mmCIF file of C-alpha atoms in Angstrom:
data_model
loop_
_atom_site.group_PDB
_atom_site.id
_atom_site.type_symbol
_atom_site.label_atom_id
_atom_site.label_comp_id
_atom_site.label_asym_id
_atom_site.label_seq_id
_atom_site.Cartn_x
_atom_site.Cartn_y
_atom_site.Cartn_z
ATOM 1 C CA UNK M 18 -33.530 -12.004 53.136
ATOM 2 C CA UNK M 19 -34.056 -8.514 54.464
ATOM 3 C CA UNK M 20 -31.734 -5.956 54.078
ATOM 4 C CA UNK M 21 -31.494 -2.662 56.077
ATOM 5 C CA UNK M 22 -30.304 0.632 54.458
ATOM 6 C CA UNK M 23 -28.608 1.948 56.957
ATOM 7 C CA UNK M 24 -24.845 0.349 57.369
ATOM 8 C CA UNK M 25 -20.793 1.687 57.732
ATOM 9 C CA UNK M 26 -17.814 -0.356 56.515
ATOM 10 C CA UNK M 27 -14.131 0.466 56.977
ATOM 11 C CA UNK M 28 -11.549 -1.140 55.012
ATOM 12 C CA UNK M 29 -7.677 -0.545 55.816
ATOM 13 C CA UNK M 30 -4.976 -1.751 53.029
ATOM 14 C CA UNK M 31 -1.317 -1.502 53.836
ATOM 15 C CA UNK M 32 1.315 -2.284 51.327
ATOM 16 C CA UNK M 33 4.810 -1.616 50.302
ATOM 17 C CA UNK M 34 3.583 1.730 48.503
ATOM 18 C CA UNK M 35 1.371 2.802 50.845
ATOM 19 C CA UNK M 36 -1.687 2.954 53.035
ATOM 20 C CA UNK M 37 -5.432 2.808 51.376
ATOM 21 C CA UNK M 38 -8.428 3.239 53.583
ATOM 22 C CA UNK M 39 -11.936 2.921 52.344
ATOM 23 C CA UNK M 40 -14.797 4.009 54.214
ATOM 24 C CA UNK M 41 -18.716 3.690 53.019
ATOM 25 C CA UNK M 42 -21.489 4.865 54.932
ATOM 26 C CA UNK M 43 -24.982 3.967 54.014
ATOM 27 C CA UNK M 44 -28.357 5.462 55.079
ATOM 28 C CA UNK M 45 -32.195 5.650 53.867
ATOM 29 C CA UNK M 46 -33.064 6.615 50.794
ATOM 30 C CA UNK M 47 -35.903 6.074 48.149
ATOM 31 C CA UNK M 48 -33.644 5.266 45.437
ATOM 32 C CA UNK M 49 -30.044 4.630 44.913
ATOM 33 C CA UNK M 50 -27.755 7.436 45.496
ATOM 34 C CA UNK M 51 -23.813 7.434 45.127
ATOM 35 C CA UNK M 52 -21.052 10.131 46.420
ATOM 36 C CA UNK M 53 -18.079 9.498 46.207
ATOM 37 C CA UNK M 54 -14.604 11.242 47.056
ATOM 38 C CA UNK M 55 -11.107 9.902 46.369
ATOM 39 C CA UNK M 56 -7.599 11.738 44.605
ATOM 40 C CA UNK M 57 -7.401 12.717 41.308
ATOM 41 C CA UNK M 58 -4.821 9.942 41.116
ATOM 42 C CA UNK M 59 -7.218 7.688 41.614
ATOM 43 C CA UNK M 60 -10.439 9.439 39.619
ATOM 44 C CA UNK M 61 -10.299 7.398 37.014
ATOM 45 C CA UNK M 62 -11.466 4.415 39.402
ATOM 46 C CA UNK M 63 -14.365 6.435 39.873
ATOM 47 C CA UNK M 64 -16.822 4.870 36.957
ATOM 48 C CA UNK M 65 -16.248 0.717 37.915
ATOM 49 C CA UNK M 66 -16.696 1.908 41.830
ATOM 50 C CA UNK M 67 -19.952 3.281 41.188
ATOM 51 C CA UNK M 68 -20.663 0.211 38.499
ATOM 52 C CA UNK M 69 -19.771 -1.884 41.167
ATOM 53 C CA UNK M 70 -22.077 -0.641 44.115
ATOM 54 C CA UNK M 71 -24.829 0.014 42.101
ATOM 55 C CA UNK M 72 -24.750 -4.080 41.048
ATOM 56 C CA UNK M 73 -24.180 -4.573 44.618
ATOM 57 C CA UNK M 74 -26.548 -2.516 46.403
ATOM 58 C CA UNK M 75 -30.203 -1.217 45.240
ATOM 59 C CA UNK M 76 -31.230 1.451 47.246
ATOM 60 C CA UNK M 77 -29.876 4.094 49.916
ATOM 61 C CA UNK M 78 -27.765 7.041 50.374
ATOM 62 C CA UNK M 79 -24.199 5.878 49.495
ATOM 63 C CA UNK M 80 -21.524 8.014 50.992
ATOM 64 C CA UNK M 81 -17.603 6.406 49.563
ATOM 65 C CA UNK M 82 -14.840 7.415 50.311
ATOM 66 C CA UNK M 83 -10.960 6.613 49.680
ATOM 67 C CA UNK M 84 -8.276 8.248 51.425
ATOM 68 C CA UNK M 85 -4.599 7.241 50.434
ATOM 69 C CA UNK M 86 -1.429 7.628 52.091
ATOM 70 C CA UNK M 87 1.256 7.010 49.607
ATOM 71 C CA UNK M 88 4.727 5.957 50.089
ATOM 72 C CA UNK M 89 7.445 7.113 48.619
ATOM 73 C CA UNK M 90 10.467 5.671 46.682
ATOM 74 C CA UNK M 91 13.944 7.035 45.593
ATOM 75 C CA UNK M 92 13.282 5.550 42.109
ATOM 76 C CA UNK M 93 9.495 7.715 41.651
ATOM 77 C CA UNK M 94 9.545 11.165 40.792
ATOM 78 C CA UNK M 95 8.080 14.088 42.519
ATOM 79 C CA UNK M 96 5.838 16.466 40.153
ATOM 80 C CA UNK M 97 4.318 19.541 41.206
ATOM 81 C CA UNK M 98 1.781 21.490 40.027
ATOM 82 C CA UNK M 99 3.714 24.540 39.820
ATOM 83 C CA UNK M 100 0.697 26.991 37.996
ATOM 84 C CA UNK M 101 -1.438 25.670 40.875
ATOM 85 C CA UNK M 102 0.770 26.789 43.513
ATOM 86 C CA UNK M 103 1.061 30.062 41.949
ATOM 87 C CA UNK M 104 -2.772 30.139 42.304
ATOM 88 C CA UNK M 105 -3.182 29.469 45.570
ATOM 89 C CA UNK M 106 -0.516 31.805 46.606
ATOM 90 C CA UNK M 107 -2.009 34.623 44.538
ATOM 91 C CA UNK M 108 -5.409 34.260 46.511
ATOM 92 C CA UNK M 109 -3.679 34.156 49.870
ATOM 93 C CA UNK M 110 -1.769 37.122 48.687
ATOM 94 C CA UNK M 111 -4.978 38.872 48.248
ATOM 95 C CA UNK M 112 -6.668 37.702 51.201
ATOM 96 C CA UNK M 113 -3.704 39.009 53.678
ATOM 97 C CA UNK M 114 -4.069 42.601 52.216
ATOM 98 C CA UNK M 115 -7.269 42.405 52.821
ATOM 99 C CA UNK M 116 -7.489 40.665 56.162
ATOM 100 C CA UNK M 117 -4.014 41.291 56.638
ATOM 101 C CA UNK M 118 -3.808 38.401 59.423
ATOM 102 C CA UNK M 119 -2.796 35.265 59.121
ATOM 103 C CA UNK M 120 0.758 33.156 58.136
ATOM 104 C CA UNK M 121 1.776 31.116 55.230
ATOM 105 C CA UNK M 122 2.162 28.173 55.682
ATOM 106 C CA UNK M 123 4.313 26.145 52.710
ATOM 107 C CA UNK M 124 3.601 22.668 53.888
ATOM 108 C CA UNK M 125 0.022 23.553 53.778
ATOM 109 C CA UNK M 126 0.197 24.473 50.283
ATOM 110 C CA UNK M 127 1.875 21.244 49.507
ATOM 111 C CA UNK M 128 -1.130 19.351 51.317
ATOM 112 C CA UNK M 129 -3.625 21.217 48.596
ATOM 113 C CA UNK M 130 -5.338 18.355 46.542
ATOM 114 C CA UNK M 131 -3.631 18.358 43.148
ATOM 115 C CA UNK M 132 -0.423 20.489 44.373
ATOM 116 C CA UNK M 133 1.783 17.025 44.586
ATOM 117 C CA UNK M 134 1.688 14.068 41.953
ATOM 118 C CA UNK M 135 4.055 11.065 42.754
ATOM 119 C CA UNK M 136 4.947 8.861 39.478
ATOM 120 C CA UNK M 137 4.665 5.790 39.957
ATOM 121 C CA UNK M 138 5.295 3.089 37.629
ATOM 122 C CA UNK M 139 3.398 0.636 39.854
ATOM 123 C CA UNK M 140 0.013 2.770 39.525
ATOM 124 C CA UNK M 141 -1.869 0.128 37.781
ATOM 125 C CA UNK M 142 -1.182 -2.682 40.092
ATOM 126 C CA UNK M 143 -1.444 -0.256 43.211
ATOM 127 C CA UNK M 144 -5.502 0.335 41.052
ATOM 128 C CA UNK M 145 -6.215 -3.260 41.126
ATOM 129 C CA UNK M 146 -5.248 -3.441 44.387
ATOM 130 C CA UNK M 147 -7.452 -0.991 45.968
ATOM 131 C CA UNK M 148 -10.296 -1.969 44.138
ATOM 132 C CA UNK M 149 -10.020 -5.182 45.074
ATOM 133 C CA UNK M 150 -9.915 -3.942 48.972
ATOM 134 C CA UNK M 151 -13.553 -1.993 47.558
ATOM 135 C CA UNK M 152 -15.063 -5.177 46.831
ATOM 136 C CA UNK M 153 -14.353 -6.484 50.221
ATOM 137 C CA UNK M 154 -15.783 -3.487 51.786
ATOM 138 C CA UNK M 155 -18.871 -3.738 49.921
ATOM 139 C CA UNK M 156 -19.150 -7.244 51.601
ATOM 140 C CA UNK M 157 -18.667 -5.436 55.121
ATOM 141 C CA UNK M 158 -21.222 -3.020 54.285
ATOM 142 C CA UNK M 159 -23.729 -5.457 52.999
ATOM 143 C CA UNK M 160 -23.163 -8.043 55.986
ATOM 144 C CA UNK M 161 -23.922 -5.151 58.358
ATOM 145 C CA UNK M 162 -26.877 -4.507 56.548
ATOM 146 C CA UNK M 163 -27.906 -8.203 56.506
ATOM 147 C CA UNK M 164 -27.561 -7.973 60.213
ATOM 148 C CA UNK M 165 -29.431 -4.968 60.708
ATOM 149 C CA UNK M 166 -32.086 -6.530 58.521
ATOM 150 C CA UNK M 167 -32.436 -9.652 60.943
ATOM 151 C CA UNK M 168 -33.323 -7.060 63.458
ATOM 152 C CA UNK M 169 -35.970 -5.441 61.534
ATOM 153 C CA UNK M 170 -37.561 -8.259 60.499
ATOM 154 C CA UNK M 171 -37.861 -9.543 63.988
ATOM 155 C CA UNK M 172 -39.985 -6.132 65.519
ATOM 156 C CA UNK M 173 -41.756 -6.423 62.059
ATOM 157 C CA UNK M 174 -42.820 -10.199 62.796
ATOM 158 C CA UNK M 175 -43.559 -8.973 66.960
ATOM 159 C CA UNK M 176 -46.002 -6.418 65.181
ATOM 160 C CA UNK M 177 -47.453 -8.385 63.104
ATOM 161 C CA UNK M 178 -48.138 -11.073 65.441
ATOM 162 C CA UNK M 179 -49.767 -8.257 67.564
ATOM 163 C CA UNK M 180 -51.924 -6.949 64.568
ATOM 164 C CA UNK M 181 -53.341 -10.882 64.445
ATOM 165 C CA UNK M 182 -53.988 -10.885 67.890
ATOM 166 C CA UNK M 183 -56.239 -7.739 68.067
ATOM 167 C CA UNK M 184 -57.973 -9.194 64.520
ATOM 168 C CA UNK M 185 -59.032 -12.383 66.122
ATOM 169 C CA UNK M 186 -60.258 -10.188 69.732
ATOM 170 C CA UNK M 187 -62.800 -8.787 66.960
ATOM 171 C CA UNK M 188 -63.552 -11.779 65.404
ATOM 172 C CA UNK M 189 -64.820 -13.430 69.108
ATOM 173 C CA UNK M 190 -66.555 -10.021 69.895
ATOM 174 C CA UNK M 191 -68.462 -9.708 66.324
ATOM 175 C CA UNK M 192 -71.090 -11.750 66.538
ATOM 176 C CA UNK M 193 -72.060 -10.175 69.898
ATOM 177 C CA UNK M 194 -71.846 -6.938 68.592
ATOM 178 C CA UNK M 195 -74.024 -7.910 65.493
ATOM 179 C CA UNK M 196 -76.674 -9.591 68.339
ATOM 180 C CA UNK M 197 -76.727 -6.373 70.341
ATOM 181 C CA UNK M 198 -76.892 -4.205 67.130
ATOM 182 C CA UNK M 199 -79.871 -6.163 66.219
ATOM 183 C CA UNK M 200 -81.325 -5.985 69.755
ATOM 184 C CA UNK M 201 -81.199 -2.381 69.978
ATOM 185 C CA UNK M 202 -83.045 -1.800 66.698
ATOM 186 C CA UNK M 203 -85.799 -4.150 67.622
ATOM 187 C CA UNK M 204 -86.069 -1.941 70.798
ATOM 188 C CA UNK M 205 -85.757 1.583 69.392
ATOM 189 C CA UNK M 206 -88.716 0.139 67.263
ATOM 190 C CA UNK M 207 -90.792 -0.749 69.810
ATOM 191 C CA UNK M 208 -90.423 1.880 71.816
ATOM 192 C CA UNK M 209 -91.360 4.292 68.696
ATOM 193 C CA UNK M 210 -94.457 2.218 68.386
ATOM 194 C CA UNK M 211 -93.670 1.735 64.699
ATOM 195 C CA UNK M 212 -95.586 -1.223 63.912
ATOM 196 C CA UNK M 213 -93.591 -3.509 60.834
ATOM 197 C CA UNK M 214 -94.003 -6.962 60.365
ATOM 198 C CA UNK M 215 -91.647 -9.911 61.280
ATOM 199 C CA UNK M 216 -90.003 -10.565 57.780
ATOM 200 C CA UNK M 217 -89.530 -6.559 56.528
ATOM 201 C CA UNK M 218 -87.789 -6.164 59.658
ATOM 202 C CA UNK M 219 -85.147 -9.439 59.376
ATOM 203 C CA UNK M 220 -84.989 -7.306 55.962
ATOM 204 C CA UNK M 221 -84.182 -4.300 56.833
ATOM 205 C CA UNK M 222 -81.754 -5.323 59.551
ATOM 206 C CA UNK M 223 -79.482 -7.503 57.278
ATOM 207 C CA UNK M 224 -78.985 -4.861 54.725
ATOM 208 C CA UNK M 225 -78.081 -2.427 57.875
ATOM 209 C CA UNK M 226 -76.006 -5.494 59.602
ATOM 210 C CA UNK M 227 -74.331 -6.216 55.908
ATOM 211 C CA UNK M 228 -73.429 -2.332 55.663
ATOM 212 C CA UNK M 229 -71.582 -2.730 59.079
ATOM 213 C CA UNK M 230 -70.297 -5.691 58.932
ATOM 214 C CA UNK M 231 -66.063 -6.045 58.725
ATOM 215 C CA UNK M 232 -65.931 -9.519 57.842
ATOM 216 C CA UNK M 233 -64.104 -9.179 54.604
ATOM 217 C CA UNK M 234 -62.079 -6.257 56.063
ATOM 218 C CA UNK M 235 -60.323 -8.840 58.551
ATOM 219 C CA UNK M 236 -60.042 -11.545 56.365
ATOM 220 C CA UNK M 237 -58.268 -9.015 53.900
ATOM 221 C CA UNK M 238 -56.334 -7.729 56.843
ATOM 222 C CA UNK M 239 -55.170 -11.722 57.341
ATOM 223 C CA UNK M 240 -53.781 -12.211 53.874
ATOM 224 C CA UNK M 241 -51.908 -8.773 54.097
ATOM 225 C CA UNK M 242 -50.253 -9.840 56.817
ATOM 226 C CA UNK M 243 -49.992 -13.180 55.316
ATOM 227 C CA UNK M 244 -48.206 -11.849 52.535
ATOM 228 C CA UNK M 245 -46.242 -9.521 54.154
ATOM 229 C CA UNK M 246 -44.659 -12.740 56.670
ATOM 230 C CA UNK M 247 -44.021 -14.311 53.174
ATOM 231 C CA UNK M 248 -42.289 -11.364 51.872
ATOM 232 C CA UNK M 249 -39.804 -11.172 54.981
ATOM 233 C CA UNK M 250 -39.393 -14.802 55.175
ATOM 234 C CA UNK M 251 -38.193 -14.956 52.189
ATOM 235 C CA UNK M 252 -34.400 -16.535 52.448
ATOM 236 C CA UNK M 253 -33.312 -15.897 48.827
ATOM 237 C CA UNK M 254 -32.058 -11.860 48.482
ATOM 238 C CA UNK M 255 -34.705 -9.336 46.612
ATOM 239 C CA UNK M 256 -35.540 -5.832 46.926
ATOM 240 C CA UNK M 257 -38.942 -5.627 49.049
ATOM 241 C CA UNK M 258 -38.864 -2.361 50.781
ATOM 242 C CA UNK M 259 -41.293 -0.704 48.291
ATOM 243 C CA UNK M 260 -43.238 -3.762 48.205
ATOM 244 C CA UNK M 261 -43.801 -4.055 51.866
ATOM 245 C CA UNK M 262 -44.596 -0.485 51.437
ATOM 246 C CA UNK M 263 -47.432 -0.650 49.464
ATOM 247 C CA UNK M 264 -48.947 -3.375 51.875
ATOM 248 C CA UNK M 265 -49.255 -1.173 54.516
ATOM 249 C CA UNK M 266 -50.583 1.360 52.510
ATOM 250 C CA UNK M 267 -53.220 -1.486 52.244
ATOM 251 C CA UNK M 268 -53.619 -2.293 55.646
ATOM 252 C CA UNK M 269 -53.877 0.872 56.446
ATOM 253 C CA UNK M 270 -56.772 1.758 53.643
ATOM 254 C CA UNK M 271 -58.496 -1.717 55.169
ATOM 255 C CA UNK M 272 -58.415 -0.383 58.938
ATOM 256 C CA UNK M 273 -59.506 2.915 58.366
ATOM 257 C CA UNK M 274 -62.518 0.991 57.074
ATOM 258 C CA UNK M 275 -62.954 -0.587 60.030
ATOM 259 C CA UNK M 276 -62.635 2.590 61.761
ATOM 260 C CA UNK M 277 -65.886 3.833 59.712
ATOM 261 C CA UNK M 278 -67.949 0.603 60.428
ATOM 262 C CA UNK M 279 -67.348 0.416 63.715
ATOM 263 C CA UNK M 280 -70.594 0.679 66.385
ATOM 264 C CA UNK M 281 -69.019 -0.597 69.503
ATOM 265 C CA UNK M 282 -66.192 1.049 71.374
ATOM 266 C CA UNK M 283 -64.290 -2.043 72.289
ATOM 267 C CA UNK M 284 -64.183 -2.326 67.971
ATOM 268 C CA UNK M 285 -62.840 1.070 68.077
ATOM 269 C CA UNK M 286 -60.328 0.406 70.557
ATOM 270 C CA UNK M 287 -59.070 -2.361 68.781
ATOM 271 C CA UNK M 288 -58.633 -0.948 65.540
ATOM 272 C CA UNK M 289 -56.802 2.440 67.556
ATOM 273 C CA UNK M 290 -54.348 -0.157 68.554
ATOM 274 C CA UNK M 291 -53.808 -1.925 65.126
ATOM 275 C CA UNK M 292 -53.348 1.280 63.346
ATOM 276 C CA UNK M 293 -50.734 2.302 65.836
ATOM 277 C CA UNK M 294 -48.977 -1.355 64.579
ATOM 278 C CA UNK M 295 -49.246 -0.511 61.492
ATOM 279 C CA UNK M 296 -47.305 2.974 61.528
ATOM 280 C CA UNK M 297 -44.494 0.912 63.559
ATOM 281 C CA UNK M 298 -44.399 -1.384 60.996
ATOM 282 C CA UNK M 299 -44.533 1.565 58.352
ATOM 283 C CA UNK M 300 -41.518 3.053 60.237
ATOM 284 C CA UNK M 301 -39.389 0.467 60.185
ATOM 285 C CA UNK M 302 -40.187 -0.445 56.470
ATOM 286 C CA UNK M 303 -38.464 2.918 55.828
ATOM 287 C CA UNK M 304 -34.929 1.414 56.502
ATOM 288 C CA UNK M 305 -35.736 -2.003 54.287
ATOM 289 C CA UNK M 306 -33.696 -1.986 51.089
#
């Protein structure tokens, strides 16, 4: 089952104490990386979040973030950070002699990350909550990334189907080519009036027809692309974007051998257009998990 990288999941939680949103944006990226941002309320959530995507999700550029809108009750009690309020106005202080423009403006100050703790004897239970309404997230984010995987794997297949169809043009055309090859020797050494008998010259032209031949080249392309249709077909989840990867890096190695061995344009042409598959293939690859 093919996964993309690249996904977004938005998670809304409303309860009696409050509002929690979680949003978590995914893109490409070689490994796993996680940032996340939530209220120092909440920071120690932090460690089973990031334990939890990581068993969840093996590569990409994780962007998560929680943003929580708490209620309030008669019964909680309002803290606030009264040295960090002195802070802050200190350093606006400062600025307005300075820049001298500008108002204060107190319910700003009271919006400052860390400025305003609510008590709340329900914290742990509003915890499980939320992290529960994470997990379901994840599943958002990873069924958009299923989907976008479908899509890949369908241009992957188109390409690959494409790559097959140029291998077997060569495949009718090779024999030809080899005949003509052949032909053109025979002539170049009659018209030199180099005399060589029958058998030295059936010699000499199989070790030069060997040296140009791409036989094994397109039956190695075959299996690559064999393999790779087994890799994406697969309906059981793995990791197989750095797999699929390093096959391409394969093809790729096999048709630039081609490339060298060619002697007829039509060859040439055909290999031009397989290479071309090949980065499209490479391309989307990128965005496989």
């Amino acid at each position: 089952m093919i996964r993309s990288m690249t996904g977004y999941a938005r998670t809304e939680l409303k309860k009696n104490w409050g509002k929690a949103i979680w949003e978590i944006r995914s893109v490409n990226q070689r490994y796993l990386e996680i940032h996340i941002r939530m209220s120092e309320e909440f920071r120690e959530l932090e460690f089973a979040v990031r334990q939890y995507i990581r068993s969840n999700l093996d590569r990409g550029k994780i962007e998560c973030y929680l943003k929580f809108e708490g209620g309030y009750k008669k019964e909680e009690k309002i803290i606030l950070n009264k040295n960090l309020i002195k802070k802050i106005l200190n350093t606006i202080q400062w600025l307005k002699l300075h820049i001298n423009e500008g108002n204060i403006n107190f319910l700003d100050i009271l919006k400052w990350p860390g400025v305003i703790e609510i008590k709340r004897d329900n914290l742990d239970e509003i915890k499980t909550e939320i992290f529960s309404s994470l997990k379901f997230t994840i599943k958002k984010l990873i069924e958009v990334r299923v989907h976008e995987g479908i899509l890949l794997k369908k241009i992957i297949k188109e390409r690959l189907d494409l790559i097959k169809y140029e291998i077997k043009k060569i495949k009718i055309q090779l024999p030809k080519v080899l005949k003509l090859y052949k032909e053109k020797l025979f002539l170049k050494l009659k018209e030199s009036q180099i005399f060589i008998d029958k058998t030295r010259f059936e010699q000499e032209v199989l070790l030069l027809i060997q040296k140009i031949d791409i036989s094994e080249e397109l039956d190695r392309i075959i299996i690559h692309i064999t393999e790779t249709n087994s890799i994406i077909n697969n309906t059981e989840y793995e990791p197989m974007g750095r797999r699929l990867d390093f096959i391409m890096q394969e093809l790729n190695r096999e048709t630039n051998t081609l490339a060298s061995k060619s002697i007829n344009s039509y060859i040439t042409a055909a290999t031009i257009e397989i290479k071309v598959l090949i980065e499209q293939i490479r391309e989307q690859i990128q965005n496989i998990e």
